[in-house]
Amino acid sequence: MEKIDHPEIDRLLETMERVCHELAWGRYDRVEELFDLTGNPDFPRRIANLAESFGMMLIKVEAREYRMEGMLADLRRSSDELELARRQLLKENENLKNGLMDRFSSRRIIGQSPCMQAVLQQVARIADTSVNVLISGETGTGKELIAKALHYNSLRKSKPFIAVNCSAVPESLFESELFGIEKGVATGVQMRQGLMELAQGGTLLLDEIGDMPLTSQAKILRVLEERELTRVGGVRPIPLDVRIVAATNKDLQNEMHADRFRQDLYFRLNVVSLALPPLRNRPEDIPLLLQRFLEIHCGKMNRPMLRIDKNALNALMNFEWPGNVRELENEVERLVALSYDKNIRLEDLSSRISSGKIMEIPASAMGEQSPDSGPAAEPDTVEASADREKLRKVIPAVTLADSEKKLIENALKAARGNKSQAARLLGISREGLRKKLKRLYGSEGEL
């Protein structure tokens, strides 16, 4: 190859070498120097073309670098924003957990009656342990609420609380739902963790344990004894660290005698037993429960705080409440939805409640209520000269038909005449509402 001599070639080569060195350190500001060197028309064309090509390459690299720097800057901003969002989520999560702990604190659960106080004291004593607990009580007494109180006041409060309704899980799906399933067990089946594994480190509530089939009871018993489970189709046992809380509305001892519940499982679950009293056995708690439910549902429906007059409160406190606290809350929700002023009167209550006899309520049960401590009672509307003892013994002068008419009128007023919506508010079908209108108001079924 012919050797090319030119006084600027050495300088060009030095410049290109320096540029390459600086390029490795991220500097791209020597392009103009290259073009200045190759601008001389006497400069050998082949060398000039090489230098210009090198300069154009640097220009492209520099342009890409600028774009890359912009992308990196955007990425840094996104990373900072994500980190900020992560910290905010952690803080919100911590606040939510603290809120749950406060909400389900045994001090916050309503129950001033001696029987409920005994239960809550026992909850406070065992909450920070990991012993299995069996909660019994009628439907609607608050068994899941007590289970959550045990969880959110324990050392497991930062881990999951998972509830499973044992009566709702088909026997054929019991193992896969509770223990999980491995990939490939059947066509298209993917690996899935079971509810017990999802509750790892936390608390698992086995609700309605008395309705669990015997075959499923045997499988649960083995897991409780071994403290490990194996997914369906799996071969590797998975260690299990879960607190078990079971709940039932059945008498499990009777179920054992009838051979419908395993004795060994009963003793495994019944390390500590909590029996929740029905609402009819603690009427002194009803005013406080009413106040709490009124605050909740008036707030949800954006209604002013309602007041309960004395006759209505007497009827509420003397009702048997077969559905317990859940039924009481449902009644309050209905009253708030159908309310047309700030006062709840006897005739506003459901007919099954308002048609009962007005009975005297002991002062100890009624309690002295401040504006903040319970549902406000309206002044007695009966004239001062009336015989109060007779009033407490008479049946309200409101017929069942009158009560139904009042409820239907209130529902139609709340629904602005829409019969389908009014029927939903009343908890009946549209056809049922039509029949009631026909019976109460005439053959056309119209008001």
CSV table of N, CA and C in Angstrom, one decimal, residues 97 100-101 144-165 194-207 241-245:
chain,number,residue,atom,x,y,z
A,97,LYS,N,-53.5,-1.3,58.7
A,97,LYS,CA,-53.4,-2.4,59.7
A,97,LYS,C,-53.6,-1.8,61.1
A,100,LEU,N,-57.3,-1.5,61.5
A,100,LEU,CA,-57.9,-2.8,61.8
A,100,LEU,C,-57.7,-3.3,63.2
A,101,MET,N,-56.5,-3.0,63.7
A,101,MET,CA,-56.2,-3.4,65.1
A,101,MET,C,-57.0,-2.6,66.0
A,144,GLU,N,-67.2,-14.3,63.6
A,144,GLU,CA,-66.1,-13.8,62.8
A,144,GLU,C,-65.5,-12.6,63.4
A,145,LEU,N,-66.3,-11.7,64.0
A,145,LEU,CA,-65.8,-10.5,64.6
A,145,LEU,C,-64.8,-10.9,65.7
A,146,ILE,N,-65.2,-11.8,66.5
A,146,ILE,CA,-64.3,-12.3,67.6
A,146,ILE,C,-63.0,-12.9,67.0
A,147,ALA,N,-63.2,-13.7,66.0
A,147,ALA,CA,-62.0,-14.3,65.3
A,147,ALA,C,-61.0,-13.2,64.8
A,148,LYS,N,-61.6,-12.2,64.2
A,148,LYS,CA,-60.7,-11.1,63.8
A,148,LYS,C,-60.1,-10.3,65.0
A,149,ALA,N,-60.8,-10.2,66.1
A,149,ALA,CA,-60.2,-9.6,67.3
A,149,ALA,C,-59.0,-10.4,67.8
A,150,LEU,N,-59.1,-11.8,67.7
A,150,LEU,CA,-58.0,-12.6,68.1
A,150,LEU,C,-56.8,-12.4,67.2
A,151,HIS,N,-57.1,-12.3,65.9
A,151,HIS,CA,-56.0,-12.1,64.9
A,151,HIS,C,-55.3,-10.8,65.0
A,152,TYR,N,-56.1,-9.7,65.0
A,152,TYR,CA,-55.5,-8.3,64.9
A,152,TYR,C,-55.0,-7.8,66.3
A,153,ASN,N,-55.1,-8.6,67.3
A,153,ASN,CA,-54.5,-8.3,68.6
A,153,ASN,C,-53.4,-9.3,69.0
A,154,SER,N,-52.9,-10.1,68.0
A,154,SER,CA,-51.9,-11.1,68.2
A,154,SER,C,-50.6,-10.7,67.5
A,155,LEU,N,-49.6,-11.5,67.7
A,155,LEU,CA,-48.3,-11.2,67.0
A,155,LEU,C,-48.4,-11.6,65.5
A,156,ARG,N,-49.5,-12.2,65.1
A,156,ARG,CA,-49.7,-12.5,63.7
A,156,ARG,C,-50.4,-11.4,62.9
A,157,LYS,N,-50.7,-10.3,63.5
A,157,LYS,CA,-51.5,-9.2,63.0
A,157,LYS,C,-51.0,-8.7,61.6
A,158,SER,N,-49.7,-8.8,61.3
A,158,SER,CA,-49.2,-8.3,60.1
A,158,SER,C,-49.3,-9.4,58.9
A,159,LYS,N,-49.8,-10.6,59.3
A,159,LYS,CA,-49.9,-11.6,58.3
A,159,LYS,C,-51.4,-11.8,57.9
A,160,PRO,N,-51.7,-12.6,57.0
A,160,PRO,CA,-53.1,-12.7,56.5
A,160,PRO,C,-54.1,-13.3,57.5
A,161,PHE,N,-55.3,-12.8,57.4
A,161,PHE,CA,-56.5,-13.4,58.1
A,161,PHE,C,-57.4,-13.9,56.9
A,162,ILE,N,-57.6,-15.2,56.9
A,162,ILE,CA,-58.4,-15.8,55.8
A,162,ILE,C,-59.5,-16.6,56.5
A,163,ALA,N,-60.7,-16.4,56.0
A,163,ALA,CA,-61.9,-17.1,56.5
A,163,ALA,C,-62.4,-18.0,55.3
A,164,VAL,N,-62.7,-19.2,55.7
A,164,VAL,CA,-63.3,-20.2,54.7
A,164,VAL,C,-64.6,-20.7,55.3
A,165,ASN,N,-65.7,-20.7,54.5
A,165,ASN,CA,-66.9,-21.3,54.9
A,165,ASN,C,-66.9,-22.7,54.6
A,194,GLY,N,-53.3,-23.2,48.2
A,194,GLY,CA,-54.6,-23.4,48.9
A,194,GLY,C,-54.8,-22.3,49.9
A,195,LEU,N,-56.0,-22.2,50.5
A,195,LEU,CA,-56.3,-21.2,51.5
A,195,LEU,C,-55.4,-21.3,52.7
A,196,MET,N,-55.1,-22.6,53.1
A,196,MET,CA,-54.3,-22.7,54.3
A,196,MET,C,-52.9,-22.2,54.1
A,197,GLU,N,-52.3,-22.4,52.9
A,197,GLU,CA,-51.0,-22.0,52.6
A,197,GLU,C,-51.0,-20.4,52.4
A,198,LEU,N,-52.1,-19.9,51.9
A,198,LEU,CA,-52.2,-18.4,51.8
A,198,LEU,C,-52.2,-17.7,53.1
A,199,ALA,N,-52.7,-18.5,54.1
A,199,ALA,CA,-52.8,-17.9,55.5
A,199,ALA,C,-51.5,-18.1,56.3
A,200,GLN,N,-50.4,-18.5,55.6
A,200,GLN,CA,-49.1,-18.8,56.2
A,200,GLN,C,-48.7,-17.7,57.1
A,201,GLY,N,-48.4,-18.0,58.4
A,201,GLY,CA,-48.0,-17.0,59.3
A,201,GLY,C,-49.1,-16.2,60.0
A,202,GLY,N,-50.3,-16.4,59.5
A,202,GLY,CA,-51.4,-15.7,60.0
A,202,GLY,C,-52.5,-16.5,60.7
A,203,THR,N,-53.7,-16.2,60.4
A,203,THR,CA,-54.8,-16.9,61.1
A,203,THR,C,-55.8,-17.5,60.0
A,204,LEU,N,-56.3,-18.7,60.2
A,204,LEU,CA,-57.3,-19.3,59.3
A,204,LEU,C,-58.5,-19.5,60.1
A,205,LEU,N,-59.6,-18.9,59.7
A,205,LEU,CA,-60.9,-19.2,60.3
A,205,LEU,C,-61.7,-20.2,59.6
A,206,LEU,N,-61.9,-21.4,60.2
A,206,LEU,CA,-62.8,-22.4,59.7
A,206,LEU,C,-64.2,-22.2,60.1
A,207,ASP,N,-64.9,-21.4,59.4
A,207,ASP,CA,-66.3,-21.1,59.8
A,207,ASP,C,-67.3,-22.2,59.4
A,241,ASP,N,-47.4,-22.8,59.3
A,241,ASP,CA,-47.4,-22.0,60.5
A,241,ASP,C,-48.7,-21.2,60.5
A,242,VAL,N,-49.8,-21.7,61.0
A,242,VAL,CA,-51.1,-21.0,60.9
A,242,VAL,C,-51.8,-21.2,62.2
A,243,ARG,N,-52.4,-20.2,62.7
A,243,ARG,CA,-53.3,-20.3,63.9
A,243,ARG,C,-54.7,-20.7,63.4
A,244,ILE,N,-55.3,-21.7,64.0
A,244,ILE,CA,-56.6,-22.2,63.6
A,244,ILE,C,-57.6,-21.7,64.6
A,245,VAL,N,-58.6,-21.0,64.0
A,245,VAL,CA,-59.8,-20.6,64.8
A,245,VAL,C,-61.0,-21.2,64.1
